[in-house]
Amino acid sequence: MTGLFSSFSLKDITLRNRIAVSPMCQYQAVDGFINDWHSAHYSMLARGGAGLVVVEATAVAPEGRITPGDVGLWSDEHTAGLSSIAAAIKTAGAVAGIQLAHAGRKAGCTPPWQGGAPLDRDDALAWEPVGPSAVPFVPGNDYIPREMTKDNIRQTQQDFARAAERACQAGFQWLELHFAHGFLAQSFLSPQSNTRSDEYGGSLEGRARFLLETVAEVRKFWPDNFPLTVRLGVVEFDDCPEHSFSESLKVIGWLKDAGVDFVDVGLSLATPGENIPWAANFMVPWAARVRREKNIPVGTSWMITQAKEANEFIQDGKVDVIFFARTLLANPHWPYRAARELEITDPHAVLPTPYAYWLQNWSE
Ligand SMILES: CCCCN1C=C(C(N)=O)CCC1
């Protein structure tokens, strides 16, 4: 079998199928700590049959949270809660992944359902965001990040490394560094947000330095036999997407040389004005180009909802893993539905025994 329900091995880790739960912020944590919401949420998704479950953007420092409700792994105290999440995912038969993040100049906001804007300056939970340059995400806005010093940069790189070490201690076996969506690493890479004149800005090498040095530090603490991956915004949909894509291909080559095993091909979202060509499966061609041109395993997401199409993307060698988000929120047992649609009739292929037993020879 070569499609959506074929296994996928990377380093010493094997996914039972090509379906991954995309990291989806829940904004339900307090001071970064896991609670019952997360336990039920991740157990539900893992029992639905995905091969990989990636825990939501997990902040490597308090000021790196998108909202005060983000999960954190900036202290040893956070490890226990995430250990229980990793264990629940693995017990359900999926590989436990986690996304480590720092939101940079997009940090310190309310959740999307409260508008997603920066917290009021006088809110007790608010903090000053940081970034490569004192350039606000929204041009002209007065929510201006503090320009990071080189000591700040080094500290943040260590924060990523220590969080990776904790993630391994917690039992995670797939690591995704969040280098997309206009968050800190992406904001170093994009000339829209990085106007530094030191070695962390200017040329592509300069703008990529934060990413490469962060990978090098994480590499010291993340086991070599477990996948070290990045979610990278590979294209800025401005007046010349091919330019940012060609830069991204160079950066991906450097990341691969630095020890990155897999790229989760994502969006840049470095500026609010991007003209994203929203459509079904619209990132698949970009991911396929990365896979072909850089000879590195890739995944992607964004509006992929149909089992037969997803199956073909895998069979045709366009992508190796597909990250589903809203498709799985809408139906956590979607993998079971997808399997039936692809004529995989044994529910034990995707569901745990207490569910699968009763669904054999069942059809509504
Ligand atoms: C539709 C664009 C969604 C971009 N977001 C990404 C997030 C992320 N954690 O990558 C947090 C919420 C918004």
PDB file of N, CA and C in Angstrom, residues 148-239:
ATOM      1  N   MET A 148      15.548  42.919  19.504  1.00  0.00           N
ATOM      2  CA  MET A 148      16.337  41.980  20.321  1.00  0.00           C
ATOM      3  C   MET A 148      17.825  42.303  20.219  1.00  0.00           C
ATOM      4  N   THR A 149      18.482  42.285  21.382  1.00  0.00           N
ATOM      5  CA  THR A 149      19.941  42.388  21.392  1.00  0.00           C
ATOM      6  C   THR A 149      20.504  41.010  21.051  1.00  0.00           C
ATOM      7  N   LYS A 150      21.817  40.951  20.813  1.00  0.00           N
ATOM      8  CA  LYS A 150      22.418  39.645  20.527  1.00  0.00           C
ATOM      9  C   LYS A 150      22.314  38.730  21.741  1.00  0.00           C
ATOM     10  N   ASP A 151      22.354  39.312  22.941  1.00  0.00           N
ATOM     11  CA  ASP A 151      22.153  38.478  24.133  1.00  0.00           C
ATOM     12  C   ASP A 151      20.734  37.918  24.167  1.00  0.00           C
ATOM     13  N   ASN A 152      19.748  38.727  23.799  1.00  0.00           N
ATOM     14  CA  ASN A 152      18.358  38.261  23.726  1.00  0.00           C
ATOM     15  C   ASN A 152      18.247  37.107  22.730  1.00  0.00           C
ATOM     16  N   ILE A 153      18.930  37.257  21.600  1.00  0.00           N
ATOM     17  CA  ILE A 153      18.888  36.228  20.546  1.00  0.00           C
ATOM     18  C   ILE A 153      19.467  34.926  21.075  1.00  0.00           C
ATOM     19  N   ARG A 154      20.631  35.045  21.687  1.00  0.00           N
ATOM     20  CA  ARG A 154      21.283  33.842  22.221  1.00  0.00           C
ATOM     21  C   ARG A 154      20.409  33.187  23.300  1.00  0.00           C
ATOM     22  N   GLN A 155      19.801  34.007  24.157  1.00  0.00           N
ATOM     23  CA  GLN A 155      18.948  33.470  25.213  1.00  0.00           C
ATOM     24  C   GLN A 155      17.752  32.723  24.600  1.00  0.00           C
ATOM     25  N   THR A 156      17.150  33.300  23.572  1.00  0.00           N
ATOM     26  CA  THR A 156      15.988  32.662  22.951  1.00  0.00           C
ATOM     27  C   THR A 156      16.373  31.355  22.276  1.00  0.00           C
ATOM     28  N   GLN A 157      17.553  31.332  21.672  1.00  0.00           N
ATOM     29  CA  GLN A 157      18.022  30.085  21.062  1.00  0.00           C
ATOM     30  C   GLN A 157      18.216  29.010  22.132  1.00  0.00           C
ATOM     31  N   GLN A 158      18.717  29.426  23.297  1.00  0.00           N
ATOM     32  CA  GLN A 158      18.859  28.474  24.400  1.00  0.00           C
ATOM     33  C   GLN A 158      17.491  28.044  24.913  1.00  0.00           C
ATOM     34  N   ASP A 159      16.528  28.965  24.910  1.00  0.00           N
ATOM     35  CA  ASP A 159      15.162  28.618  25.322  1.00  0.00           C
ATOM     36  C   ASP A 159      14.590  27.514  24.429  1.00  0.00           C
ATOM     37  N   PHE A 160      14.825  27.622  23.112  1.00  0.00           N
ATOM     38  CA  PHE A 160      14.372  26.574  22.188  1.00  0.00           C
ATOM     39  C   PHE A 160      15.064  25.249  22.521  1.00  0.00           C
ATOM     40  N   ALA A 161      16.373  25.333  22.782  1.00  0.00           N
ATOM     41  CA  ALA A 161      17.141  24.107  23.039  1.00  0.00           C
ATOM     42  C   ALA A 161      16.681  23.429  24.323  1.00  0.00           C
ATOM     43  N   ARG A 162      16.496  24.217  25.381  1.00  0.00           N
ATOM     44  CA  ARG A 162      16.086  23.636  26.661  1.00  0.00           C
ATOM     45  C   ARG A 162      14.662  23.080  26.559  1.00  0.00           C
ATOM     46  N   ALA A 163      13.803  23.762  25.802  1.00  0.00           N
ATOM     47  CA  ALA A 163      12.426  23.254  25.631  1.00  0.00           C
ATOM     48  C   ALA A 163      12.448  21.939  24.850  1.00  0.00           C
ATOM     49  N   ALA A 164      13.365  21.833  23.888  1.00  0.00           N
ATOM     50  CA  ALA A 164      13.502  20.579  23.139  1.00  0.00           C
ATOM     51  C   ALA A 164      13.954  19.452  24.057  1.00  0.00           C
ATOM     52  N   GLU A 165      14.862  19.779  24.948  1.00  0.00           N
ATOM     53  CA  GLU A 165      15.334  18.775  25.917  1.00  0.00           C
ATOM     54  C   GLU A 165      14.180  18.311  26.796  1.00  0.00           C
ATOM     55  N   ARG A 166      13.348  19.265  27.251  1.00  0.00           N
ATOM     56  CA  ARG A 166      12.186  18.902  28.068  1.00  0.00           C
ATOM     57  C   ARG A 166      11.179  18.082  27.265  1.00  0.00           C
ATOM     58  N   ALA A 167      11.015  18.434  25.986  1.00  0.00           N
ATOM     59  CA  ALA A 167      10.070  17.690  25.144  1.00  0.00           C
ATOM     60  C   ALA A 167      10.496  16.231  25.035  1.00  0.00           C
ATOM     61  N   CYS A 168      11.797  16.016  24.906  1.00  0.00           N
ATOM     62  CA  CYS A 168      12.297  14.631  24.850  1.00  0.00           C
ATOM     63  C   CYS A 168      12.066  13.928  26.184  1.00  0.00           C
ATOM     64  N   GLN A 169      12.349  14.636  27.268  1.00  0.00           N
ATOM     65  CA  GLN A 169      12.110  14.059  28.603  1.00  0.00           C
ATOM     66  C   GLN A 169      10.623  13.733  28.788  1.00  0.00           C
ATOM     67  N   ALA A 170       9.753  14.528  28.171  1.00  0.00           N
ATOM     68  CA  ALA A 170       8.303  14.308  28.306  1.00  0.00           C
ATOM     69  C   ALA A 170       7.826  13.121  27.479  1.00  0.00           C
ATOM     70  N   GLY A 171       8.679  12.613  26.584  1.00  0.00           N
ATOM     71  CA  GLY A 171       8.302  11.435  25.808  1.00  0.00           C
ATOM     72  C   GLY A 171       7.905  11.722  24.377  1.00  0.00           C
ATOM     73  N   PHE A 172       8.048  12.966  23.928  1.00  0.00           N
ATOM     74  CA  PHE A 172       7.750  13.269  22.523  1.00  0.00           C
ATOM     75  C   PHE A 172       8.850  12.703  21.638  1.00  0.00           C
ATOM     76  N   GLN A 173       8.436  12.293  20.407  1.00  0.00           N
ATOM     77  CA  GLN A 173       9.397  11.663  19.497  1.00  0.00           C
ATOM     78  C   GLN A 173       9.433  12.320  18.121  1.00  0.00           C
ATOM     79  N   TRP A 174       8.706  13.440  17.967  1.00  0.00           N
ATOM     80  CA  TRP A 174       8.686  14.208  16.709  1.00  0.00           C
ATOM     81  C   TRP A 174       8.670  15.672  17.123  1.00  0.00           C
ATOM     82  N   LEU A 175       9.660  16.416  16.699  1.00  0.00           N
ATOM     83  CA  LEU A 175       9.780  17.816  17.102  1.00  0.00           C
ATOM     84  C   LEU A 175       9.589  18.714  15.885  1.00  0.00           C
ATOM     85  N   GLU A 176       8.742  19.721  16.031  1.00  0.00           N
ATOM     86  CA  GLU A 176       8.554  20.709  14.963  1.00  0.00           C
ATOM     87  C   GLU A 176       8.870  22.097  15.518  1.00  0.00           C
ATOM     88  N   LEU A 177       9.878  22.737  14.932  1.00  0.00           N
ATOM     89  CA  LEU A 177      10.186  24.117  15.325  1.00  0.00           C
ATOM     90  C   LEU A 177       9.321  25.034  14.484  1.00  0.00           C
ATOM     91  N   HIS A 178       8.631  25.968  15.135  1.00  0.00           N
ATOM     92  CA  HIS A 178       7.692  26.829  14.432  1.00  0.00           C
ATOM     93  C   HIS A 178       8.446  28.003  13.798  1.00  0.00           C
ATOM     94  N   PHE A 179       8.783  27.839  12.551  1.00  0.00           N
ATOM     95  CA  PHE A 179       9.512  28.861  11.793  1.00  0.00           C
ATOM     96  C   PHE A 179       8.601  29.475  10.735  1.00  0.00           C
ATOM     97  N   ALA A 180       7.284  29.555  11.014  1.00  0.00           N
ATOM     98  CA  ALA A 180       6.332  30.046  10.007  1.00  0.00           C
ATOM     99  C   ALA A 180       5.407  31.095  10.613  1.00  0.00           C
ATOM    100  N   HIS A 181       4.409  31.477   9.875  1.00  0.00           N
ATOM    101  CA  HIS A 181       3.272  32.294  10.311  1.00  0.00           C
ATOM    102  C   HIS A 181       3.636  33.654  10.900  1.00  0.00           C
ATOM    103  N   GLY A 182       4.759  34.189  10.459  1.00  0.00           N
ATOM    104  CA  GLY A 182       5.138  35.529  10.907  1.00  0.00           C
ATOM    105  C   GLY A 182       5.618  35.576  12.343  1.00  0.00           C
ATOM    106  N   PHE A 183       5.786  34.421  12.957  1.00  0.00           N
ATOM    107  CA  PHE A 183       6.302  34.396  14.329  1.00  0.00           C
ATOM    108  C   PHE A 183       7.805  34.655  14.302  1.00  0.00           C
ATOM    109  N   LEU A 184       8.456  34.544  15.481  1.00  0.00           N
ATOM    110  CA  LEU A 184       9.800  35.106  15.600  1.00  0.00           C
ATOM    111  C   LEU A 184      10.754  34.665  14.502  1.00  0.00           C
ATOM    112  N   ALA A 185      10.904  33.367  14.284  1.00  0.00           N
ATOM    113  CA  ALA A 185      11.888  32.900  13.293  1.00  0.00           C
ATOM    114  C   ALA A 185      11.540  33.397  11.896  1.00  0.00           C
ATOM    115  N   GLN A 186      10.263  33.319  11.541  1.00  0.00           N
ATOM    116  CA  GLN A 186       9.844  33.814  10.222  1.00  0.00           C
ATOM    117  C   GLN A 186      10.122  35.308  10.112  1.00  0.00           C
ATOM    118  N   SER A 187       9.963  36.010  11.221  1.00  0.00           N
ATOM    119  CA  SER A 187      10.155  37.470  11.159  1.00  0.00           C
ATOM    120  C   SER A 187      11.633  37.836  11.022  1.00  0.00           C
ATOM    121  N   PHE A 188      12.524  36.924  11.415  1.00  0.00           N
ATOM    122  CA  PHE A 188      13.953  37.152  11.116  1.00  0.00           C
ATOM    123  C   PHE A 188      14.204  36.938   9.629  1.00  0.00           C
ATOM    124  N   LEU A 189      13.522  35.937   9.067  1.00  0.00           N
ATOM    125  CA  LEU A 189      13.789  35.567   7.666  1.00  0.00           C
ATOM    126  C   LEU A 189      13.227  36.605   6.687  1.00  0.00           C
ATOM    127  N   SER A 190      12.110  37.209   7.059  1.00  0.00           N
ATOM    128  CA  SER A 190      11.439  38.097   6.108  1.00  0.00           C
ATOM    129  C   SER A 190      12.014  39.512   6.155  1.00  0.00           C
ATOM    130  N   PRO A 191      12.396  40.061   4.998  1.00  0.00           N
ATOM    131  CA  PRO A 191      12.898  41.448   4.987  1.00  0.00           C
ATOM    132  C   PRO A 191      11.807  42.472   5.329  1.00  0.00           C
ATOM    133  N   GLN A 192      10.527  41.982   5.322  1.00  0.00           N
ATOM    134  CA  GLN A 192       9.420  42.865   5.707  1.00  0.00           C
ATOM    135  C   GLN A 192       9.499  43.203   7.197  1.00  0.00           C
ATOM    136  N   SER A 193      10.120  42.323   7.977  1.00  0.00           N
ATOM    137  CA  SER A 193      10.095  42.504   9.436  1.00  0.00           C
ATOM    138  C   SER A 193      11.496  42.606  10.033  1.00  0.00           C
ATOM    139  N   ASN A 194      12.488  42.253   9.257  1.00  0.00           N
ATOM    140  CA  ASN A 194      13.875  42.253   9.742  1.00  0.00           C
ATOM    141  C   ASN A 194      14.662  43.319   8.999  1.00  0.00           C
ATOM    142  N   THR A 195      14.923  44.422   9.690  1.00  0.00           N
ATOM    143  CA  THR A 195      15.692  45.510   9.056  1.00  0.00           C
ATOM    144  C   THR A 195      17.043  45.680   9.756  1.00  0.00           C
ATOM    145  N   ARG A 196      17.510  44.617  10.408  1.00  0.00           N
ATOM    146  CA  ARG A 196      18.778  44.694  11.135  1.00  0.00           C
ATOM    147  C   ARG A 196      19.946  44.925  10.173  1.00  0.00           C
ATOM    148  N   SER A 197      20.966  45.583  10.676  1.00  0.00           N
ATOM    149  CA  SER A 197      22.185  45.776   9.868  1.00  0.00           C
ATOM    150  C   SER A 197      23.341  44.944  10.413  1.00  0.00           C
ATOM    151  N   ASP A 198      23.093  44.142  11.446  1.00  0.00           N
ATOM    152  CA  ASP A 198      24.174  43.285  11.974  1.00  0.00           C
ATOM    153  C   ASP A 198      24.103  41.917  11.302  1.00  0.00           C
ATOM    154  N   GLU A 199      24.799  40.925  11.849  1.00  0.00           N
ATOM    155  CA  GLU A 199      24.891  39.622  11.160  1.00  0.00           C
ATOM    156  C   GLU A 199      23.576  38.849  11.190  1.00  0.00           C
ATOM    157  N   TYR A 200      22.575  39.358  11.873  1.00  0.00           N
ATOM    158  CA  TYR A 200      21.260  38.691  11.889  1.00  0.00           C
ATOM    159  C   TYR A 200      20.277  39.336  10.913  1.00  0.00           C
ATOM    160  N   GLY A 201      20.794  40.208  10.040  1.00  0.00           N
ATOM    161  CA  GLY A 201      19.913  40.843   9.062  1.00  0.00           C
ATOM    162  C   GLY A 201      20.607  41.014   7.736  1.00  0.00           C
ATOM    163  N   GLY A 202      19.966  41.759   6.836  1.00  0.00           N
ATOM    164  CA  GLY A 202      20.555  42.091   5.539  1.00  0.00           C
ATOM    165  C   GLY A 202      20.464  40.947   4.550  1.00  0.00           C
ATOM    166  N   SER A 203      21.572  40.276   4.273  1.00  0.00           N
ATOM    167  CA  SER A 203      21.594  39.194   3.264  1.00  0.00           C
ATOM    168  C   SER A 203      20.712  38.026   3.712  1.00  0.00           C
ATOM    169  N   LEU A 204      20.442  37.123   2.781  1.00  0.00           N
ATOM    170  CA  LEU A 204      19.649  35.932   3.138  1.00  0.00           C
ATOM    171  C   LEU A 204      20.376  35.145   4.218  1.00  0.00           C
ATOM    172  N   GLU A 205      21.696  35.041   4.089  1.00  0.00           N
ATOM    173  CA  GLU A 205      22.478  34.335   5.110  1.00  0.00           C
ATOM    174  C   GLU A 205      22.260  34.995   6.475  1.00  0.00           C
ATOM    175  N   GLY A 206      22.241  36.322   6.494  1.00  0.00           N
ATOM    176  CA  GLY A 206      22.046  37.037   7.753  1.00  0.00           C
ATOM    177  C   GLY A 206      20.657  36.804   8.306  1.00  0.00           C
ATOM    178  N   ARG A 207      19.654  36.897   7.447  1.00  0.00           N
ATOM    179  CA  ARG A 207      18.266  36.737   7.900  1.00  0.00           C
ATOM    180  C   ARG A 207      17.964  35.300   8.322  1.00  0.00           C
ATOM    181  N   ALA A 208      18.729  34.349   7.764  1.00  0.00           N
ATOM    182  CA  ALA A 208      18.502  32.936   8.118  1.00  0.00           C
ATOM    183  C   ALA A 208      19.312  32.516   9.334  1.00  0.00           C
ATOM    184  N   ARG A 209      20.225  33.371   9.780  1.00  0.00           N
ATOM    185  CA  ARG A 209      21.151  32.972  10.841  1.00  0.00           C
ATOM    186  C   ARG A 209      20.426  32.548  12.123  1.00  0.00           C
ATOM    187  N   PHE A 210      19.395  33.304  12.508  1.00  0.00           N
ATOM    188  CA  PHE A 210      18.671  32.942  13.736  1.00  0.00           C
ATOM    189  C   PHE A 210      18.118  31.522  13.621  1.00  0.00           C
ATOM    190  N   LEU A 211      17.542  31.185  12.461  1.00  0.00           N
ATOM    191  CA  LEU A 211      16.954  29.864  12.268  1.00  0.00           C
ATOM    192  C   LEU A 211      18.030  28.776  12.347  1.00  0.00           C
ATOM    193  N   LEU A 212      19.143  28.997  11.664  1.00  0.00           N
ATOM    194  CA  LEU A 212      20.186  27.969  11.590  1.00  0.00           C
ATOM    195  C   LEU A 212      20.871  27.784  12.936  1.00  0.00           C
ATOM    196  N   GLU A 213      21.128  28.884  13.641  1.00  0.00           N
ATOM    197  CA  GLU A 213      21.751  28.767  14.961  1.00  0.00           C
ATOM    198  C   GLU A 213      20.800  28.110  15.956  1.00  0.00           C
ATOM    199  N   THR A 214      19.505  28.386  15.815  1.00  0.00           N
ATOM    200  CA  THR A 214      18.524  27.756  16.706  1.00  0.00           C
ATOM    201  C   THR A 214      18.493  26.247  16.461  1.00  0.00           C
ATOM    202  N   VAL A 215      18.500  25.843  15.189  1.00  0.00           N
ATOM    203  CA  VAL A 215      18.529  24.409  14.873  1.00  0.00           C
ATOM    204  C   VAL A 215      19.796  23.770  15.448  1.00  0.00           C
ATOM    205  N   ALA A 216      20.924  24.458  15.311  1.00  0.00           N
ATOM    206  CA  ALA A 216      22.194  23.907  15.823  1.00  0.00           C
ATOM    207  C   ALA A 216      22.121  23.706  17.333  1.00  0.00           C
ATOM    208  N   GLU A 217      21.501  24.633  18.050  1.00  0.00           N
ATOM    209  CA  GLU A 217      21.388  24.495  19.515  1.00  0.00           C
ATOM    210  C   GLU A 217      20.418  23.377  19.878  1.00  0.00           C
ATOM    211  N   VAL A 218      19.279  23.336  19.165  1.00  0.00           N
ATOM    212  CA  VAL A 218      18.290  22.277  19.437  1.00  0.00           C
ATOM    213  C   VAL A 218      18.889  20.904  19.144  1.00  0.00           C
ATOM    214  N   ARG A 219      19.674  20.832  18.065  1.00  0.00           N
ATOM    215  CA  ARG A 219      20.295  19.579  17.648  1.00  0.00           C
ATOM    216  C   ARG A 219      21.124  18.963  18.778  1.00  0.00           C
ATOM    217  N   LYS A 220      21.666  19.797  19.644  1.00  0.00           N
ATOM    218  CA  LYS A 220      22.499  19.296  20.742  1.00  0.00           C
ATOM    219  C   LYS A 220      21.664  18.574  21.804  1.00  0.00           C
ATOM    220  N   PHE A 221      20.363  18.913  21.865  1.00  0.00           N
ATOM    221  CA  PHE A 221      19.526  18.350  22.934  1.00  0.00           C
ATOM    222  C   PHE A 221      18.461  17.385  22.426  1.00  0.00           C
ATOM    223  N   TRP A 222      18.207  17.349  21.091  1.00  0.00           N
ATOM    224  CA  TRP A 222      17.151  16.494  20.547  1.00  0.00           C
ATOM    225  C   TRP A 222      17.810  15.245  19.961  1.00  0.00           C
ATOM    226  N   PRO A 223      17.380  14.055  20.369  1.00  0.00           N
ATOM    227  CA  PRO A 223      18.080  12.839  19.930  1.00  0.00           C
ATOM    228  C   PRO A 223      18.165  12.724  18.412  1.00  0.00           C
ATOM    229  N   ASP A 224      19.311  12.267  17.938  1.00  0.00           N
ATOM    230  CA  ASP A 224      19.521  12.212  16.483  1.00  0.00           C
ATOM    231  C   ASP A 224      18.622  11.172  15.817  1.00  0.00           C
ATOM    232  N   ASN A 225      18.123  10.198  16.608  1.00  0.00           N
ATOM    233  CA  ASN A 225      17.296   9.150  16.000  1.00  0.00           C
ATOM    234  C   ASN A 225      15.815   9.507  15.974  1.00  0.00           C
ATOM    235  N   PHE A 226      15.471  10.706  16.460  1.00  0.00           N
ATOM    236  CA  PHE A 226      14.078  11.182  16.373  1.00  0.00           C
ATOM    237  C   PHE A 226      14.018  12.316  15.348  1.00  0.00           C
ATOM    238  N   PRO A 227      12.931  12.426  14.575  1.00  0.00           N
ATOM    239  CA  PRO A 227      12.834  13.510  13.583  1.00  0.00           C
ATOM    240  C   PRO A 227      12.890  14.901  14.192  1.00  0.00           C
ATOM    241  N   LEU A 228      13.787  15.707  13.615  1.00  0.00           N
ATOM    242  CA  LEU A 228      13.845  17.133  13.945  1.00  0.00           C
ATOM    243  C   LEU A 228      13.309  17.858  12.709  1.00  0.00           C
ATOM    244  N   THR A 229      12.155  18.512  12.867  1.00  0.00           N
ATOM    245  CA  THR A 229      11.467  19.091  11.705  1.00  0.00           C
ATOM    246  C   THR A 229      11.205  20.571  11.951  1.00  0.00           C
ATOM    247  N   VAL A 230      10.889  21.273  10.859  1.00  0.00           N
ATOM    248  CA  VAL A 230      10.505  22.682  10.988  1.00  0.00           C
ATOM    249  C   VAL A 230       9.229  22.922  10.193  1.00  0.00           C
ATOM    250  N   ARG A 231       8.377  23.810  10.710  1.00  0.00           N
ATOM    251  CA  ARG A 231       7.271  24.349   9.896  1.00  0.00           C
ATOM    252  C   ARG A 231       7.809  25.676   9.386  1.00  0.00           C
ATOM    253  N   LEU A 232       7.918  25.810   8.058  1.00  0.00           N
ATOM    254  CA  LEU A 232       8.525  27.008   7.474  1.00  0.00           C
ATOM    255  C   LEU A 232       7.577  27.643   6.473  1.00  0.00           C
ATOM    256  N   GLY A 233       7.388  28.938   6.598  1.00  0.00           N
ATOM    257  CA  GLY A 233       6.619  29.674   5.594  1.00  0.00           C
ATOM    258  C   GLY A 233       7.506  29.810   4.362  1.00  0.00           C
ATOM    259  N   VAL A 234       7.186  29.082   3.304  1.00  0.00           N
ATOM    260  CA  VAL A 234       8.115  29.003   2.160  1.00  0.00           C
ATOM    261  C   VAL A 234       7.832  30.043   1.090  1.00  0.00           C
ATOM    262  N   VAL A 235       6.701  30.725   1.202  1.00  0.00           N
ATOM    263  CA  VAL A 235       6.391  31.703   0.141  1.00  0.00           C
ATOM    264  C   VAL A 235       5.609  32.866   0.735  1.00  0.00           C
ATOM    265  N   GLU A 236       6.001  34.074   0.328  1.00  0.00           N
ATOM    266  CA  GLU A 236       5.229  35.269   0.696  1.00  0.00           C
ATOM    267  C   GLU A 236       4.419  35.653  -0.538  1.00  0.00           C
ATOM    268  N   PHE A 237       3.110  35.624  -0.416  1.00  0.00           N
ATOM    269  CA  PHE A 237       2.240  35.909  -1.566  1.00  0.00           C
ATOM    270  C   PHE A 237       2.145  37.416  -1.770  1.00  0.00           C
ATOM    271  N   ASP A 238       3.274  37.971  -2.231  1.00  0.00           N
ATOM    272  CA  ASP A 238       3.319  39.405  -2.555  1.00  0.00           C
ATOM    273  C   ASP A 238       3.354  39.528  -4.087  1.00  0.00           C
ATOM    274  N   ASP A 239       3.971  40.561  -4.590  1.00  0.00           N
ATOM    275  CA  ASP A 239       3.941  40.740  -6.060  1.00  0.00           C
ATOM    276  C   ASP A 239       4.925  39.807  -6.762  1.00  0.00           C
TER     277      ASP A 239
END
